[in-house]
XYZ file of C-alpha atoms in Angstrom:
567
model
C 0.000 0.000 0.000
C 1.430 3.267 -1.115
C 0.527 7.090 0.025
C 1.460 9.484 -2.563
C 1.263 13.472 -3.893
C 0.109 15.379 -0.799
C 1.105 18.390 1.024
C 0.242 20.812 3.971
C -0.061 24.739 4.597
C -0.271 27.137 7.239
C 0.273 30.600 7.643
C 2.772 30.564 10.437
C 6.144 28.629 9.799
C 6.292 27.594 13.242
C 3.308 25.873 13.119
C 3.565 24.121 9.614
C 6.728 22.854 11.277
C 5.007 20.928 14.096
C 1.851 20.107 11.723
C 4.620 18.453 9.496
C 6.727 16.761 12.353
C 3.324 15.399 13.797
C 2.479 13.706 10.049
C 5.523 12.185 10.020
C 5.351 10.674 13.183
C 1.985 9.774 12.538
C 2.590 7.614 8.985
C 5.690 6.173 11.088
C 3.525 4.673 13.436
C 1.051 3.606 11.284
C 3.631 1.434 9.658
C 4.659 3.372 5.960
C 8.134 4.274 5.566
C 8.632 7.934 4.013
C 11.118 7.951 1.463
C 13.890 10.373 1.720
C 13.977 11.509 -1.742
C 10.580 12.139 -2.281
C 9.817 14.080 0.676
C 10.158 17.493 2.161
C 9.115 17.945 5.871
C 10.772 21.867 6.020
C 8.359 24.581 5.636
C 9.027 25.861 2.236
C 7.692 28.823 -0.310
C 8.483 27.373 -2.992
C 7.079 23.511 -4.095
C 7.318 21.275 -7.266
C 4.334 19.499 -7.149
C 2.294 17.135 -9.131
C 4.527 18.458 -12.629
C 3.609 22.539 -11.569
C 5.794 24.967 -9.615
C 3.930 26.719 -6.493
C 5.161 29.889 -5.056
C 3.302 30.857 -2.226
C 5.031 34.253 -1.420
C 3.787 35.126 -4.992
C 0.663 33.446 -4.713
C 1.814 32.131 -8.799
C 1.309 28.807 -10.230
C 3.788 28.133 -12.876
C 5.367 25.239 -15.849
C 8.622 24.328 -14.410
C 11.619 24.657 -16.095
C 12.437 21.220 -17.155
C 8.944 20.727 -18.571
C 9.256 24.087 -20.671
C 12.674 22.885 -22.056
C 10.933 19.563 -22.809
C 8.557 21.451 -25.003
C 10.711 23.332 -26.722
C 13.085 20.433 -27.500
C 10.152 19.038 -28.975
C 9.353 21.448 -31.601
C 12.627 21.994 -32.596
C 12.491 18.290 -33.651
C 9.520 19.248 -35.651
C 10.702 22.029 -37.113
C 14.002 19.756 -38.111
C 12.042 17.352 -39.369
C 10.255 20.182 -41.820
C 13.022 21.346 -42.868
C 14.705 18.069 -43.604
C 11.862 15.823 -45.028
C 9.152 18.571 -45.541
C 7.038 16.243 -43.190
C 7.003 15.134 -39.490
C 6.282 12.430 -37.430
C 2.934 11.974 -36.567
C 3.575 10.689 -32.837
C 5.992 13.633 -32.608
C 2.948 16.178 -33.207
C 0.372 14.426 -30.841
C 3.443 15.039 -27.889
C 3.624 18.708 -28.478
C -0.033 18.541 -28.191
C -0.297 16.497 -25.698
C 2.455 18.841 -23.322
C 0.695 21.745 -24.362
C -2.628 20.754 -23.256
C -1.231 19.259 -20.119
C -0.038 23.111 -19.229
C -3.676 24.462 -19.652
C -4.419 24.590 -15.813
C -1.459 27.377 -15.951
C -1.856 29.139 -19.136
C -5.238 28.791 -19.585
C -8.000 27.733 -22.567
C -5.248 29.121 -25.231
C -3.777 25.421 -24.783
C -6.911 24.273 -26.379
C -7.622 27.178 -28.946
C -4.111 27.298 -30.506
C -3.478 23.632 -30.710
C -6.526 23.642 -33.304
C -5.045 23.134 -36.133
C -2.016 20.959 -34.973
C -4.950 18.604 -33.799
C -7.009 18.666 -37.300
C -3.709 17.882 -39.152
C -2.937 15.091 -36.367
C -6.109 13.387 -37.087
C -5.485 13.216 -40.584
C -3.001 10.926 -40.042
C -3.741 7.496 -41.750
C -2.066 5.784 -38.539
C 0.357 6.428 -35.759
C 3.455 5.153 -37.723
C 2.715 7.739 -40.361
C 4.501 10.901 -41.303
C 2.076 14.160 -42.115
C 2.941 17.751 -43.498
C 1.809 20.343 -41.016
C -0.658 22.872 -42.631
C 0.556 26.800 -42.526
C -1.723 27.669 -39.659
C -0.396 24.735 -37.848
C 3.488 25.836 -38.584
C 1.981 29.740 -37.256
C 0.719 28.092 -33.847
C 4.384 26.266 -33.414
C 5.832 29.875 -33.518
C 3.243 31.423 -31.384
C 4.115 28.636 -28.961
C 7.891 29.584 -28.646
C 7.556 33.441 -28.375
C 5.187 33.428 -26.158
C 4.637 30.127 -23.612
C 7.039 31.713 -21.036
C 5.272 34.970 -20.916
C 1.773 33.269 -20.277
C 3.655 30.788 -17.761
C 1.436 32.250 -14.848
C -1.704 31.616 -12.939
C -2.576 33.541 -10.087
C -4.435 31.180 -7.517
C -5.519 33.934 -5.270
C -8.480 35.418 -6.594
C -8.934 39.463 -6.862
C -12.195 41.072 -5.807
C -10.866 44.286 -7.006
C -12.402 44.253 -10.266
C -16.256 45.038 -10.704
C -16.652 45.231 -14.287
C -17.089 42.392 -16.454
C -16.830 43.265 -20.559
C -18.744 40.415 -22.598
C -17.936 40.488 -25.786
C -18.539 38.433 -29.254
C -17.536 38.528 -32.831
C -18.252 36.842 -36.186
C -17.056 37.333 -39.578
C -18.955 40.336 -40.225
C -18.822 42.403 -36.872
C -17.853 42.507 -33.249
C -19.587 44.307 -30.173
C -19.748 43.924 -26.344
C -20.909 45.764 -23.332
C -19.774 46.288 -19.612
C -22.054 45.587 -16.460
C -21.505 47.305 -13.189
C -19.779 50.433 -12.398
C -15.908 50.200 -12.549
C -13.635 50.671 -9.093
C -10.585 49.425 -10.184
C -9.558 47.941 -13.392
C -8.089 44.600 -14.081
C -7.488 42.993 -17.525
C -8.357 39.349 -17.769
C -8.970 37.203 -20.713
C -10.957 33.946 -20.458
C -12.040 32.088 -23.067
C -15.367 30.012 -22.380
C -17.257 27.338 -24.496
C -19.935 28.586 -27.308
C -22.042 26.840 -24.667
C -22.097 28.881 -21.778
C -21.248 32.135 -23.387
C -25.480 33.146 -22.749
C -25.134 36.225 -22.110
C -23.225 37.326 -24.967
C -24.340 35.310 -27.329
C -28.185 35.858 -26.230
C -29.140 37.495 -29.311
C -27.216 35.618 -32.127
C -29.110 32.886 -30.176
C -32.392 33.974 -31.612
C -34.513 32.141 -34.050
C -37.301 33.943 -34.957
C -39.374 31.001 -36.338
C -42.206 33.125 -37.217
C -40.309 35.860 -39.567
C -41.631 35.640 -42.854
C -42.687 37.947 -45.436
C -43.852 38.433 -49.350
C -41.821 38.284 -52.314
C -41.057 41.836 -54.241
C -43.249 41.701 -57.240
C -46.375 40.419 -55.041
C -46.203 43.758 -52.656
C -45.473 45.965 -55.244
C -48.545 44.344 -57.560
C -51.098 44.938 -53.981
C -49.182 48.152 -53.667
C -50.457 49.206 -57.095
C -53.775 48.261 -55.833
C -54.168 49.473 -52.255
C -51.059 51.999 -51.984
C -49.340 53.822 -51.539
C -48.236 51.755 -48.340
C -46.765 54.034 -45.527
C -45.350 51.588 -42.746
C -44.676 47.919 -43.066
C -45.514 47.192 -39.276
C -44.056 43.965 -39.109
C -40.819 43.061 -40.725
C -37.082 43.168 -40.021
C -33.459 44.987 -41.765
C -33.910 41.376 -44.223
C -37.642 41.523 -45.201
C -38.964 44.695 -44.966
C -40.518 46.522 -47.950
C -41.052 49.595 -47.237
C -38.956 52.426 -45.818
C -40.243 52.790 -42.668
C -40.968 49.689 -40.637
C -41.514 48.140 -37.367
C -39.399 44.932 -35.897
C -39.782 42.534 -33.398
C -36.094 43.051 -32.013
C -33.805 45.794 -32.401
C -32.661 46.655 -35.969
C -30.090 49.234 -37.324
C -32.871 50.821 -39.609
C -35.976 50.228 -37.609
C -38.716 52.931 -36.599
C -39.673 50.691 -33.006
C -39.725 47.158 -31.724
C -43.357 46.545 -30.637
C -45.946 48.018 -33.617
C -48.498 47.549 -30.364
C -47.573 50.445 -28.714
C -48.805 52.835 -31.750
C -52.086 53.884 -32.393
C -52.505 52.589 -35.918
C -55.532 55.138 -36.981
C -55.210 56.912 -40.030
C -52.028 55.052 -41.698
C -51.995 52.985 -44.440
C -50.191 50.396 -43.397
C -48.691 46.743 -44.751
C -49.053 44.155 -42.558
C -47.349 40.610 -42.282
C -47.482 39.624 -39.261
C -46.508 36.876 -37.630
C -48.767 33.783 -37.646
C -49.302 33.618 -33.879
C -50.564 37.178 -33.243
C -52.628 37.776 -36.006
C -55.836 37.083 -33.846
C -54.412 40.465 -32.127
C -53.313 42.012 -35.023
C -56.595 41.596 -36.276
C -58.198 42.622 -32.854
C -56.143 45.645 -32.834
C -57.118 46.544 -36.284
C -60.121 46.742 -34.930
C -59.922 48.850 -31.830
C -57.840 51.520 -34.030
C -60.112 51.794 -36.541
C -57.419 50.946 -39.032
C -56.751 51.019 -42.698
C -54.531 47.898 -43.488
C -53.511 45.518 -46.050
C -52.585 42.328 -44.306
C -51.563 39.219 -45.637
C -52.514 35.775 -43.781
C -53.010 32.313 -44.555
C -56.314 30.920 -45.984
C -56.444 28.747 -42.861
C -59.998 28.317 -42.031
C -59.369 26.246 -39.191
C -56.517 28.622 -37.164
C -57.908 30.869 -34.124
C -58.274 34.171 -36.398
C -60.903 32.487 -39.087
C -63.883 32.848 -36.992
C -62.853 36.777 -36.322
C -62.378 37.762 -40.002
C -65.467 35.633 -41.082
C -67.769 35.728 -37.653
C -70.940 34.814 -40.202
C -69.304 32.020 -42.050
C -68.413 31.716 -45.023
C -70.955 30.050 -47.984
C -72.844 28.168 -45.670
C -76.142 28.520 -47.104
C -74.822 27.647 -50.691
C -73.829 24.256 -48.632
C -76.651 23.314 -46.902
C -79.427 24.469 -49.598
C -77.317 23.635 -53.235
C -80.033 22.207 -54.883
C -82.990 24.111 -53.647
C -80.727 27.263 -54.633
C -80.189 25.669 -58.192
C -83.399 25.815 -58.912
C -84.074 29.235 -57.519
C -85.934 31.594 -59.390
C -83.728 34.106 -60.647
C -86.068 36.667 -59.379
C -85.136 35.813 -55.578
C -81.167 35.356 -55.840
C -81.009 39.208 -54.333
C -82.897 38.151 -51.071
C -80.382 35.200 -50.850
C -77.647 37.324 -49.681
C -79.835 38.792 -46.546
C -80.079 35.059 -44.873
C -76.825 34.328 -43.665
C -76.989 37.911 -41.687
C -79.947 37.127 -40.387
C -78.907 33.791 -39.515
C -75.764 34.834 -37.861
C -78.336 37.603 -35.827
C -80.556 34.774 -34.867
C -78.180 34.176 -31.837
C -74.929 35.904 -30.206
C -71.935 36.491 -32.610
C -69.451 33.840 -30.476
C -72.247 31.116 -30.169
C -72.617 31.117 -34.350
C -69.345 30.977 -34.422
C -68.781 27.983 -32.118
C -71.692 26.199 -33.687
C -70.651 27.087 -37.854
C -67.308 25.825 -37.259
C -68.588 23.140 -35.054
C -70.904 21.791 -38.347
C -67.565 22.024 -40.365
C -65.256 20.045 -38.033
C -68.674 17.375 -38.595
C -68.599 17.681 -42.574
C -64.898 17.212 -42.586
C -64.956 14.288 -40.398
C -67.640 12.725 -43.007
C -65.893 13.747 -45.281
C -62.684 11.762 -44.686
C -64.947 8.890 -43.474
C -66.293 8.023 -47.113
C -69.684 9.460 -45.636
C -71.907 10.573 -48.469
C -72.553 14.912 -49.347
C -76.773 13.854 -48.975
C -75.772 12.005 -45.223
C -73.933 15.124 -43.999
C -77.186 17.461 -43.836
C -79.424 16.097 -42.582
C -77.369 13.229 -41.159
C -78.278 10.114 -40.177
C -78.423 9.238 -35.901
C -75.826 6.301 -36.496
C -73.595 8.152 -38.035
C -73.610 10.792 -35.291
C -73.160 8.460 -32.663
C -70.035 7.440 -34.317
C -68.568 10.717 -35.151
C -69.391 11.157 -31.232
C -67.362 8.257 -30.065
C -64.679 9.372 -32.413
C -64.150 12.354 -30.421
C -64.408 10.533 -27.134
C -61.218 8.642 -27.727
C -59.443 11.916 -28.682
C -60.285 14.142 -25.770
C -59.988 15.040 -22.598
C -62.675 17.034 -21.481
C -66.410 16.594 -22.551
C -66.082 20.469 -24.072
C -65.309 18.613 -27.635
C -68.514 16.078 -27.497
C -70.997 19.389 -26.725
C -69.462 21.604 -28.913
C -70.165 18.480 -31.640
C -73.777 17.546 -30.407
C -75.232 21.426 -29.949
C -73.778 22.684 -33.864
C -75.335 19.565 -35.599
C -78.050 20.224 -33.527
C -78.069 24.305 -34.991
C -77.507 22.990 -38.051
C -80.095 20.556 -38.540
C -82.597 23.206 -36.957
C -81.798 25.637 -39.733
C -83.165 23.948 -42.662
C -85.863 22.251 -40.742
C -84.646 18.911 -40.740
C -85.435 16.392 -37.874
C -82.532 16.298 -35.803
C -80.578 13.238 -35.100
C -79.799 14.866 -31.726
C -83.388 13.781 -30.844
C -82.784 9.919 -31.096
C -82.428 7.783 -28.562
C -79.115 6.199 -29.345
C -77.378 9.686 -30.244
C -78.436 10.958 -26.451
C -77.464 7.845 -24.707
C -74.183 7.856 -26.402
C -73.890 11.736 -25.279
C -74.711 11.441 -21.827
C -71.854 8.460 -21.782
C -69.226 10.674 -23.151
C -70.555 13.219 -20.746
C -70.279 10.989 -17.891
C -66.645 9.580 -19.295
C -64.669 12.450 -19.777
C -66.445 14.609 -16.775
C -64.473 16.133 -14.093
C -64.658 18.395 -11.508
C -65.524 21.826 -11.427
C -63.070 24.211 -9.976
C -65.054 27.033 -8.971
C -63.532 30.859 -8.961
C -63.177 32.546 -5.709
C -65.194 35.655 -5.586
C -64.040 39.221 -5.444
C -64.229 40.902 -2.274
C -63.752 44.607 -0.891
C -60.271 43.487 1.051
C -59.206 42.320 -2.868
C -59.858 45.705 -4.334
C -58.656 47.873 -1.750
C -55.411 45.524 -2.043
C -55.232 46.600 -6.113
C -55.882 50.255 -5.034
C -53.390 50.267 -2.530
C -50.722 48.042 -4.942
C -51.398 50.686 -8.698
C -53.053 53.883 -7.200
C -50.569 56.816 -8.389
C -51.239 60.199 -8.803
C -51.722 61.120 -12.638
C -50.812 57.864 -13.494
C -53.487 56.815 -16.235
C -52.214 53.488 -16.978
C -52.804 52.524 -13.160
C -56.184 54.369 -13.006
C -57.230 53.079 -16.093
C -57.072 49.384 -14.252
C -58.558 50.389 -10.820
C -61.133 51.878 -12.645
C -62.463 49.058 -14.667
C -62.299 46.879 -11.632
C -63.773 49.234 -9.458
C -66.694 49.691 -12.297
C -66.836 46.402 -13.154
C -67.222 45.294 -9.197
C -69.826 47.782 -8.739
C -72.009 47.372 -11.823
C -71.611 43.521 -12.290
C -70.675 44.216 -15.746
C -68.661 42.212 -18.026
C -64.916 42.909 -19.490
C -67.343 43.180 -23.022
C -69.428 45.327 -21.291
C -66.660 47.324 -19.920
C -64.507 47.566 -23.253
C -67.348 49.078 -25.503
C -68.347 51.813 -22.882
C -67.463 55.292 -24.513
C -67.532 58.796 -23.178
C -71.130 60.490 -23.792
C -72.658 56.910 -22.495
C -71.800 58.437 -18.267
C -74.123 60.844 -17.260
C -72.121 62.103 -13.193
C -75.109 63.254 -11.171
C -74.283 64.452 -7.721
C -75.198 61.530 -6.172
C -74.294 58.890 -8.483
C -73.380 58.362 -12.456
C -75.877 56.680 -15.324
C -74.316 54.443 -17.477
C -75.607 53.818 -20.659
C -74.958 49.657 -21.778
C -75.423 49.380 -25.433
C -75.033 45.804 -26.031
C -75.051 43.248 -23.570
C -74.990 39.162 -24.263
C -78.292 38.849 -21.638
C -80.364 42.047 -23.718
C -80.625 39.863 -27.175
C -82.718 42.543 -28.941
C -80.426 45.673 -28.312
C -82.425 47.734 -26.203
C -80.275 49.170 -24.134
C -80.648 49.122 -20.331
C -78.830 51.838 -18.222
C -76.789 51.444 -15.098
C -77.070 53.600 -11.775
C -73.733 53.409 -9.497
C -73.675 54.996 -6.612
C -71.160 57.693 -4.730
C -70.164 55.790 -1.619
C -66.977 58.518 -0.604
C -63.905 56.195 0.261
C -61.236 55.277 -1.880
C -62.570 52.773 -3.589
C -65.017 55.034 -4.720
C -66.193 53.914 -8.447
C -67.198 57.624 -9.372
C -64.532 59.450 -7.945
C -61.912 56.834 -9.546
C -63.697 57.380 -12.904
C -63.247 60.669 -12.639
C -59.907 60.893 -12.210
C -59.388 58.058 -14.953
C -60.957 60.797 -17.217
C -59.138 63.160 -16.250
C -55.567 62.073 -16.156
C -56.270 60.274 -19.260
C -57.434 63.280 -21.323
C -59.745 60.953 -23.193
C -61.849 62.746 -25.890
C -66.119 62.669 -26.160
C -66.117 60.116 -28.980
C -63.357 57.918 -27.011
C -63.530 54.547 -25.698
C -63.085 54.196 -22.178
C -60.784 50.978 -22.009
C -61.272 49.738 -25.585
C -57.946 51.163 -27.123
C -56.005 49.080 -25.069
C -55.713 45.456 -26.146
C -54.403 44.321 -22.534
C -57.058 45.410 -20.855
C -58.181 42.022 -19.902
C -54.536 41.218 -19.607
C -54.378 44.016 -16.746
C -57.351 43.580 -14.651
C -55.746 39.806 -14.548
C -52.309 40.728 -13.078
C -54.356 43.370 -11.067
C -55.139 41.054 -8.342
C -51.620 38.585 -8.484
């Protein structure tokens, strides 16, 4: 049994002495002999150990001597070699290598980085009994290594807190940049190399693949240019893919007007719009709320979450369900054909046509790909209902799917008069089994309460601060007046009578008043903080908002912000 490569320190020489006396003593009496040669019991400054020199009144690690002249010997046999047989040993190669990257505790990750090349032409090799010719950048790192391994021959191993900036910087073939953190004290210059890998915080934005940058080719904007220009901003593009002068980006670029086309009110400019596949529900949304005048350019995806928004009445359903009756349509009546789907969409609330239209599709395309006749899709058969029912039982996980399915054939078939298949016996028991299958428990929302909003006053209430107001005041209103966020983001200006006592609100539409009639609101002055006509009228105030203004309805996180309101 051996013992080998260890050593001791203290700060006082007096003590390492006894420390080193006492370990002696110690592996004497537990039977192992010391040897002589190998072993230094004196308290010393200065140590060889383990093939690096340690100098502990310097507080420097260093490459011995011997080992440096090693490495040099070395390459002067490759450099002999070069000039003698214009090639070199391979073996003879892999040592330099293999010395120099032995050394990179000392001199650092410059072992690794300029023994590149050496290492590329090393595993071209054919075998280890082979000679190779050393590429020019490989001859450039054997110089490098000369002039310079004894001036790198350093490592400090006591660390210096002095420094409080760090500088991370990158490159690539076509630029460079960096930037500093913290404020400077003192200034020390350190390089350190670190792996692709963990360089994140450099490298953050190189890192970026924006997935959803795409854009139009040349000749197709400049055709709908023609058409619907002159364009004035292209509101979502990048330095690569814009086409027009001005334009908005997603990140920083050299040439762009902003980074988030949200925070501009887009009334009154023409603008070209390609925006990104996942926010074109708010694009179009936003659209909307600005009252703009756009060209935008989506896919025909009739399926994708912004269909139902851009077509709310759906598209050529009565040409589907009525074909033949329409075929042989007087030609007299084809203008009153145009007035049904309107009326049918009006027949119940906007979202609930929606749901149930593309509910019916989702059925006909199911048929569809089942080998299911065009005369057994409307009016369907009860069979075939149960199965398309069943289907969607083995793909789901809630029973939302199965109701969705069984309510919009339901519309559907009610429409054109047709009996049902909802009605049959089979089709409900298989729905109330789905029903019961999939099921789960309700998780019921906890109420707001008065502690809750005085916690949101007391969290966003700030003098002049509109953005804050503009939250306590919807949530405030919306407390008081049991109103909904719809409710809330359609209320303008001239619909708020103030009265001394209280304020009249005037609710245009509302999803429980189905004919429009209006109904209006009386909230009461109560005279504390949370105060839902004195907050309004501060809102209104701070917020400058105009008589033919929307309250909240400009702002496309207003849901968004009576959310975070209350986390």
């Amino acid at each position: 049994m051996y013992l080998d490569d260890g050593f001791g320190t203290h700060s006082d020489i007096n003590s390492c002495t006894d420390i080193a006396a006492q370990v002696k003593q110690d592996l004497i009496d537990s039977g192992f002999v010391p040897k002589v040669e190998k072993s230094m019991w004196s308290p010393s400054k200065t140590l060889i150990y383990l093939g690096y020199f340690i100098d502990t009144d310097k507080a420097i690690l260093s490459i011995p001597v011997d080992r440096l002249s090693k490495l040099f010997d070395t390459i002067i046999q490759v450099e002999q070699s070069l000039r003698n047989l214009g090639k070199v040993y391979v073996r003879t190669v892999a040592s330099v290598i293999g010395q120099i990257i032995s050394m990179s505790y000392v001199i650092g990750n410059v072992a690794y980085i300029m023994t590149k090349y050496l290492s590329i032409d090393v595993m071209s090799a054919c075998s280890w009994k082979s000679y190779i010719e050393l590429s020019v950048q490989s001859k450039e790192q054997l110089i490098f290594w000369k002039k310079n391994i004894k001036c790198i021959n350093f490592k400090h191993f006591v660390s210096d807190f002095s420094c409080h900036t760090i500088v991370y910087s990158d490159a690539s073939g076509t630029g460079y940049g960096g930037f500093t953190v913290e404020n400077p004290k003192n200034i020390a210059h350190e390089v350190e190399w670190i792996p692709r890998a963990e360089n994140e915080i450099a490298d953050y934005i190189s890192r970026i693949i924006d997935t959803d940058d795409w854009g139009v080719a040349v000749h197709v904007f400049e055709y709908l240019d023609s058409l619907w220009g002159p364009h004035e901003i292209d509101w979502f593009a990048s330095d690569h893919n814009h086409r027009l002068p001005v334009f908005y980006s997603r990140y920083w670029n050299v040439h762009s007007m902003g980074i988030d086309a949200f925070t501009v009110n887009w009334q009154g400019i023409n603008g070209w719009y390609v925006p990104p596949v996942c926010l074109l529900l708010k694009v179009l949304m936003y659209m909307q709320q600005c009252n703009a005048y756009v060209t935008v350019i989506l896919p025909l995806w009739r399926s994708a979450n912004y269909w139902p928004f851009l077509c709310p009445k759906g598209d050529r359903f009565i040409d589907q369900v009525f074909r033949n009756d329409i075929t042989e349509l007087p030609n007299d009546l084809d203008s009153y054909l145009a007035i049904i789907p309107d009326l049918l969409a009006q027949s119940k609330s906007d979202n609930t046509v929606k749901k149930y239209y593309y509910g019916f599709l989702r059925w006909k395309k199911w048929a569809e790909i089942n080998h299911i006749s065009d005369v057994d899709i409307l009016p369907t058969k009860p069979l075939y209902l149960a199965l398309y029912l069943a289907s969607l039982v083995q793909f789901s996980a809630t029973s939302s799917p199965v109701c969705d399915a069984f309510y919009s054939i339901k519309w559907a078939h009610s429409i054109i008069g047709a009996d049902s298949p909802t009605d049959s016996q089979l089709v409900k028991c298989v729905f109330e089994g789905a029903k019961r299958k999939l099921g789960s428990q309700i998780k019921k929302k906890e109420p707001i309460t008065p502690e809750l909003l005085q916690a949101m006053y007391d969290k966003l209430f700030c003098v002049e601060k509109s953005f804050s107001q503009r939250t306590i005041c919807a949530c405030i209103l919306g407390y008081a007046g049991f109103m909904r966020v719809s409710e809330l983001l359609n209320l303008r200006y001239f619909d708020i009578n103030f009265k001394s006592s209280h304020i009249s609100i005037f609710i245009e539409k509302s999803k429980t008043d189905i004919y429009r009639d209006g109904n209006w609101l009386i909230i009461a002055k109560t005279g504390t903080t949370l105060c839902p006509v004195r907050n309004l009228e501060l809102y209104m105030q701070w917020s400058g908002i105009q008589s033919d203004s929307n309250l909240f309805g400009m702002y496309i996180d207003m849901v968004v912000s009576i959310k975070k309101a209350f986390v």
